[in-house]
JSON list of C-alpha atoms in Angstrom, two decimals:
[
{"chain": "A", "resi": 1, "resn": "UNK", "atom": "CA", "xyz": [59.89, -101.13, -9.70]},
{"chain": "A", "resi": 2, "resn": "UNK", "atom": "CA", "xyz": [61.52, -97.71, -10.17]},
{"chain": "A", "resi": 3, "resn": "UNK", "atom": "CA", "xyz": [64.56, -96.57, -8.20]},
{"chain": "A", "resi": 4, "resn": "UNK", "atom": "CA", "xyz": [65.90, -93.02, -8.48]},
{"chain": "A", "resi": 5, "resn": "UNK", "atom": "CA", "xyz": [69.45, -91.96, -7.72]},
{"chain": "A", "resi": 6, "resn": "UNK", "atom": "CA", "xyz": [71.75, -89.01, -8.24]},
{"chain": "A", "resi": 7, "resn": "UNK", "atom": "CA", "xyz": [70.22, -86.44, -5.94]},
{"chain": "A", "resi": 8, "resn": "UNK", "atom": "CA", "xyz": [72.64, -84.25, -4.01]},
{"chain": "A", "resi": 9, "resn": "UNK", "atom": "CA", "xyz": [73.23, -80.87, -2.42]},
{"chain": "A", "resi": 10, "resn": "UNK", "atom": "CA", "xyz": [74.76, -78.44, -4.92]},
{"chain": "A", "resi": 11, "resn": "UNK", "atom": "CA", "xyz": [75.34, -74.75, -5.35]},
{"chain": "A", "resi": 12, "resn": "UNK", "atom": "CA", "xyz": [73.24, -72.62, -7.65]},
{"chain": "A", "resi": 13, "resn": "UNK", "atom": "CA", "xyz": [74.47, -72.84, -11.21]},
{"chain": "A", "resi": 14, "resn": "UNK", "atom": "CA", "xyz": [75.63, -76.40, -10.77]},
{"chain": "A", "resi": 15, "resn": "UNK", "atom": "CA", "xyz": [74.70, -79.59, -12.58]},
{"chain": "A", "resi": 16, "resn": "UNK", "atom": "CA", "xyz": [73.13, -82.87, -11.53]},
{"chain": "A", "resi": 17, "resn": "UNK", "atom": "CA", "xyz": [72.39, -86.06, -13.40]},
{"chain": "A", "resi": 18, "resn": "UNK", "atom": "CA", "xyz": [69.50, -88.10, -12.04]},
{"chain": "A", "resi": 19, "resn": "UNK", "atom": "CA", "xyz": [68.82, -91.71, -12.96]},
{"chain": "A", "resi": 20, "resn": "UNK", "atom": "CA", "xyz": [65.78, -93.92, -12.61]},
{"chain": "A", "resi": 21, "resn": "UNK", "atom": "CA", "xyz": [66.38, -97.64, -12.89]},
{"chain": "A", "resi": 22, "resn": "UNK", "atom": "CA", "xyz": [63.41, -99.71, -14.02]},
{"chain": "A", "resi": 23, "resn": "UNK", "atom": "CA", "xyz": [63.13, -103.38, -13.24]},
{"chain": "A", "resi": 24, "resn": "UNK", "atom": "CA", "xyz": [60.52, -105.74, -14.54]},
{"chain": "A", "resi": 25, "resn": "UNK", "atom": "CA", "xyz": [59.68, -103.90, -17.73]},
{"chain": "A", "resi": 26, "resn": "UNK", "atom": "CA", "xyz": [61.17, -102.01, -20.65]},
{"chain": "A", "resi": 27, "resn": "UNK", "atom": "CA", "xyz": [61.05, -98.24, -20.43]},
{"chain": "A", "resi": 28, "resn": "UNK", "atom": "CA", "xyz": [60.69, -98.01, -24.22]},
{"chain": "A", "resi": 29, "resn": "UNK", "atom": "CA", "xyz": [57.12, -99.28, -23.92]},
{"chain": "A", "resi": 30, "resn": "UNK", "atom": "CA", "xyz": [56.06, -96.81, -21.29]},
{"chain": "A", "resi": 31, "resn": "UNK", "atom": "CA", "xyz": [55.29, -93.15, -20.97]},
{"chain": "A", "resi": 32, "resn": "UNK", "atom": "CA", "xyz": [57.76, -91.95, -18.35]},
{"chain": "A", "resi": 33, "resn": "UNK", "atom": "CA", "xyz": [58.14, -88.72, -16.48]},
{"chain": "A", "resi": 34, "resn": "UNK", "atom": "CA", "xyz": [60.10, -86.83, -13.89]},
{"chain": "A", "resi": 35, "resn": "UNK", "atom": "CA", "xyz": [58.25, -84.95, -11.18]},
{"chain": "A", "resi": 36, "resn": "UNK", "atom": "CA", "xyz": [59.37, -82.83, -8.30]},
{"chain": "A", "resi": 37, "resn": "UNK", "atom": "CA", "xyz": [57.79, -81.96, -5.00]},
{"chain": "A", "resi": 38, "resn": "UNK", "atom": "CA", "xyz": [59.00, -79.12, -2.84]},
{"chain": "A", "resi": 39, "resn": "UNK", "atom": "CA", "xyz": [58.10, -78.95, 0.86]},
{"chain": "A", "resi": 40, "resn": "UNK", "atom": "CA", "xyz": [54.50, -77.90, 1.32]},
{"chain": "A", "resi": 41, "resn": "UNK", "atom": "CA", "xyz": [53.76, -78.01, -2.40]},
{"chain": "A", "resi": 42, "resn": "UNK", "atom": "CA", "xyz": [52.05, -80.44, -4.72]},
{"chain": "A", "resi": 43, "resn": "UNK", "atom": "CA", "xyz": [53.98, -82.84, -6.86]},
{"chain": "A", "resi": 44, "resn": "UNK", "atom": "CA", "xyz": [54.33, -81.47, -10.37]},
{"chain": "A", "resi": 45, "resn": "UNK", "atom": "CA", "xyz": [55.65, -82.80, -13.64]},
{"chain": "A", "resi": 46, "resn": "UNK", "atom": "CA", "xyz": [58.84, -81.34, -15.06]},
{"chain": "A", "resi": 47, "resn": "UNK", "atom": "CA", "xyz": [59.75, -83.61, -17.98]},
{"chain": "A", "resi": 48, "resn": "UNK", "atom": "CA", "xyz": [58.09, -86.41, -19.90]},
{"chain": "A", "resi": 49, "resn": "UNK", "atom": "CA", "xyz": [59.08, -88.80, -22.66]},
{"chain": "A", "resi": 50, "resn": "UNK", "atom": "CA", "xyz": [56.47, -91.10, -24.17]},
{"chain": "A", "resi": 51, "resn": "UNK", "atom": "CA", "xyz": [56.82, -94.51, -25.80]},
{"chain": "A", "resi": 52, "resn": "UNK", "atom": "CA", "xyz": [57.35, -92.85, -29.20]},
{"chain": "A", "resi": 53, "resn": "UNK", "atom": "CA", "xyz": [60.13, -90.66, -27.89]},
{"chain": "A", "resi": 54, "resn": "UNK", "atom": "CA", "xyz": [58.17, -87.41, -27.84]},
{"chain": "A", "resi": 55, "resn": "UNK", "atom": "CA", "xyz": [59.36, -85.09, -25.10]},
{"chain": "A", "resi": 56, "resn": "UNK", "atom": "CA", "xyz": [57.70, -82.32, -23.13]},
{"chain": "A", "resi": 57, "resn": "UNK", "atom": "CA", "xyz": [59.03, -80.02, -20.42]},
{"chain": "A", "resi": 58, "resn": "UNK", "atom": "CA", "xyz": [57.44, -77.72, -17.91]},
{"chain": "A", "resi": 59, "resn": "UNK", "atom": "CA", "xyz": [58.04, -74.08, -18.85]},
{"chain": "A", "resi": 60, "resn": "UNK", "atom": "CA", "xyz": [60.04, -73.53, -15.68]},
{"chain": "A", "resi": 61, "resn": "UNK", "atom": "CA", "xyz": [62.72, -76.03, -16.73]},
{"chain": "A", "resi": 62, "resn": "UNK", "atom": "CA", "xyz": [62.92, -75.65, -20.50]},
{"chain": "A", "resi": 63, "resn": "UNK", "atom": "CA", "xyz": [66.48, -75.18, -21.65]},
{"chain": "A", "resi": 64, "resn": "UNK", "atom": "CA", "xyz": [67.92, -76.47, -18.37]},
{"chain": "A", "resi": 65, "resn": "UNK", "atom": "CA", "xyz": [66.51, -80.01, -17.98]},
{"chain": "A", "resi": 66, "resn": "UNK", "atom": "CA", "xyz": [67.02, -82.86, -20.44]},
{"chain": "A", "resi": 67, "resn": "UNK", "atom": "CA", "xyz": [65.12, -86.13, -20.20]},
{"chain": "A", "resi": 68, "resn": "UNK", "atom": "CA", "xyz": [66.27, -89.27, -21.98]},
{"chain": "A", "resi": 69, "resn": "UNK", "atom": "CA", "xyz": [65.94, -93.03, -21.93]},
{"chain": "A", "resi": 70, "resn": "UNK", "atom": "CA", "xyz": [68.89, -95.37, -21.86]},
{"chain": "A", "resi": 71, "resn": "UNK", "atom": "CA", "xyz": [69.58, -97.44, -24.97]},
{"chain": "A", "resi": 72, "resn": "UNK", "atom": "CA", "xyz": [68.97, -100.68, -23.11]},
{"chain": "A", "resi": 73, "resn": "UNK", "atom": "CA", "xyz": [65.45, -99.48, -22.13]},
{"chain": "A", "resi": 74, "resn": "UNK", "atom": "CA", "xyz": [66.20, -99.98, -18.47]},
{"chain": "A", "resi": 75, "resn": "UNK", "atom": "CA", "xyz": [66.94, -96.46, -17.29]},
{"chain": "A", "resi": 76, "resn": "UNK", "atom": "CA", "xyz": [65.41, -93.01, -17.43]},
{"chain": "A", "resi": 77, "resn": "UNK", "atom": "CA", "xyz": [67.67, -89.98, -17.03]},
{"chain": "A", "resi": 78, "resn": "UNK", "atom": "CA", "xyz": [67.25, -86.34, -16.13]},
{"chain": "A", "resi": 79, "resn": "UNK", "atom": "CA", "xyz": [70.18, -84.02, -16.71]},
{"chain": "A", "resi": 80, "resn": "UNK", "atom": "CA", "xyz": [69.83, -80.73, -14.88]},
{"chain": "A", "resi": 81, "resn": "UNK", "atom": "CA", "xyz": [71.94, -77.68, -15.67]},
{"chain": "A", "resi": 82, "resn": "UNK", "atom": "CA", "xyz": [72.03, -74.17, -14.24]},
{"chain": "A", "resi": 83, "resn": "UNK", "atom": "CA", "xyz": [70.40, -75.29, -11.02]},
{"chain": "A", "resi": 84, "resn": "UNK", "atom": "CA", "xyz": [68.38, -72.71, -9.11]},
{"chain": "A", "resi": 85, "resn": "UNK", "atom": "CA", "xyz": [67.36, -72.67, -5.45]},
{"chain": "A", "resi": 86, "resn": "UNK", "atom": "CA", "xyz": [63.75, -73.09, -6.57]},
{"chain": "A", "resi": 87, "resn": "UNK", "atom": "CA", "xyz": [64.71, -76.48, -8.06]},
{"chain": "A", "resi": 88, "resn": "UNK", "atom": "CA", "xyz": [65.10, -77.76, -4.50]},
{"chain": "A", "resi": 89, "resn": "UNK", "atom": "CA", "xyz": [62.69, -80.68, -4.15]},
{"chain": "A", "resi": 90, "resn": "UNK", "atom": "CA", "xyz": [62.37, -84.43, -4.03]},
{"chain": "A", "resi": 91, "resn": "UNK", "atom": "CA", "xyz": [62.53, -85.73, -7.60]},
{"chain": "A", "resi": 92, "resn": "UNK", "atom": "CA", "xyz": [60.47, -88.76, -8.57]},
{"chain": "A", "resi": 93, "resn": "UNK", "atom": "CA", "xyz": [60.23, -90.80, -11.73]},
{"chain": "A", "resi": 94, "resn": "UNK", "atom": "CA", "xyz": [56.95, -92.32, -12.84]},
{"chain": "A", "resi": 95, "resn": "UNK", "atom": "CA", "xyz": [55.74, -94.65, -15.55]},
{"chain": "A", "resi": 96, "resn": "UNK", "atom": "CA", "xyz": [52.49, -95.71, -17.16]},
{"chain": "A", "resi": 97, "resn": "UNK", "atom": "CA", "xyz": [51.40, -97.69, -20.21]},
{"chain": "A", "resi": 98, "resn": "UNK", "atom": "CA", "xyz": [48.95, -94.94, -21.17]},
{"chain": "A", "resi": 99, "resn": "UNK", "atom": "CA", "xyz": [49.92, -91.85, -23.11]},
{"chain": "A", "resi": 100, "resn": "UNK", "atom": "CA", "xyz": [49.90, -89.24, -20.37]},
{"chain": "A", "resi": 101, "resn": "UNK", "atom": "CA", "xyz": [50.89, -85.59, -20.09]},
{"chain": "A", "resi": 102, "resn": "UNK", "atom": "CA", "xyz": [52.79, -83.59, -17.52]},
{"chain": "A", "resi": 103, "resn": "UNK", "atom": "CA", "xyz": [49.53, -82.14, -16.28]},
{"chain": "A", "resi": 104, "resn": "UNK", "atom": "CA", "xyz": [48.08, -85.53, -15.37]},
{"chain": "A", "resi": 105, "resn": "UNK", "atom": "CA", "xyz": [48.00, -85.74, -11.56]},
{"chain": "A", "resi": 106, "resn": "UNK", "atom": "CA", "xyz": [50.05, -88.34, -9.76]},
{"chain": "A", "resi": 107, "resn": "UNK", "atom": "CA", "xyz": [47.03, -90.61, -9.37]},
{"chain": "A", "resi": 108, "resn": "UNK", "atom": "CA", "xyz": [47.05, -91.29, -13.11]},
{"chain": "A", "resi": 109, "resn": "UNK", "atom": "CA", "xyz": [50.53, -92.76, -13.06]},
{"chain": "A", "resi": 110, "resn": "UNK", "atom": "CA", "xyz": [50.78, -96.47, -12.21]},
{"chain": "A", "resi": 111, "resn": "UNK", "atom": "CA", "xyz": [54.38, -96.70, -11.05]},
{"chain": "A", "resi": 112, "resn": "UNK", "atom": "CA", "xyz": [56.48, -94.41, -8.88]},
{"chain": "A", "resi": 113, "resn": "UNK", "atom": "CA", "xyz": [59.95, -94.45, -7.45]},
{"chain": "A", "resi": 114, "resn": "UNK", "atom": "CA", "xyz": [60.78, -93.52, -3.88]},
{"chain": "A", "resi": 115, "resn": "UNK", "atom": "CA", "xyz": [62.35, -90.17, -4.83]},
{"chain": "A", "resi": 116, "resn": "UNK", "atom": "CA", "xyz": [65.78, -88.59, -4.59]},
{"chain": "A", "resi": 117, "resn": "UNK", "atom": "CA", "xyz": [66.49, -85.28, -2.84]},
{"chain": "A", "resi": 118, "resn": "UNK", "atom": "CA", "xyz": [67.92, -82.33, -4.74]},
{"chain": "A", "resi": 119, "resn": "UNK", "atom": "CA", "xyz": [68.97, -79.32, -2.68]},
{"chain": "A", "resi": 120, "resn": "UNK", "atom": "CA", "xyz": [70.28, -76.15, -4.29]},
{"chain": "A", "resi": 121, "resn": "UNK", "atom": "CA", "xyz": [71.79, -73.36, -2.20]}
]
């Protein structure tokens, strides 16, 4: 089970720290990602960290988003700086035992959280 938290309404230029708590398995053994979905748009990957610690970001968020795993292998984080109105979306975390990429559609990922809303004005 994955449970996201940390979403909020913030002003442009602000910062948010999202968390994704994993229960039932260790995040260190999984490929994990953050996705966002804006109203009327498809869900798209923004940041990924695999089981070997390799990280990838979507071009639109490079330099502003930072993905990390907690040391206890129970939590995935996404730190967001310099928020823009176009970052407004529901943010989801996902996990899979396979080595996936940000471009893999949501159907490839085995586990999803319920999402947390980020609104930037």
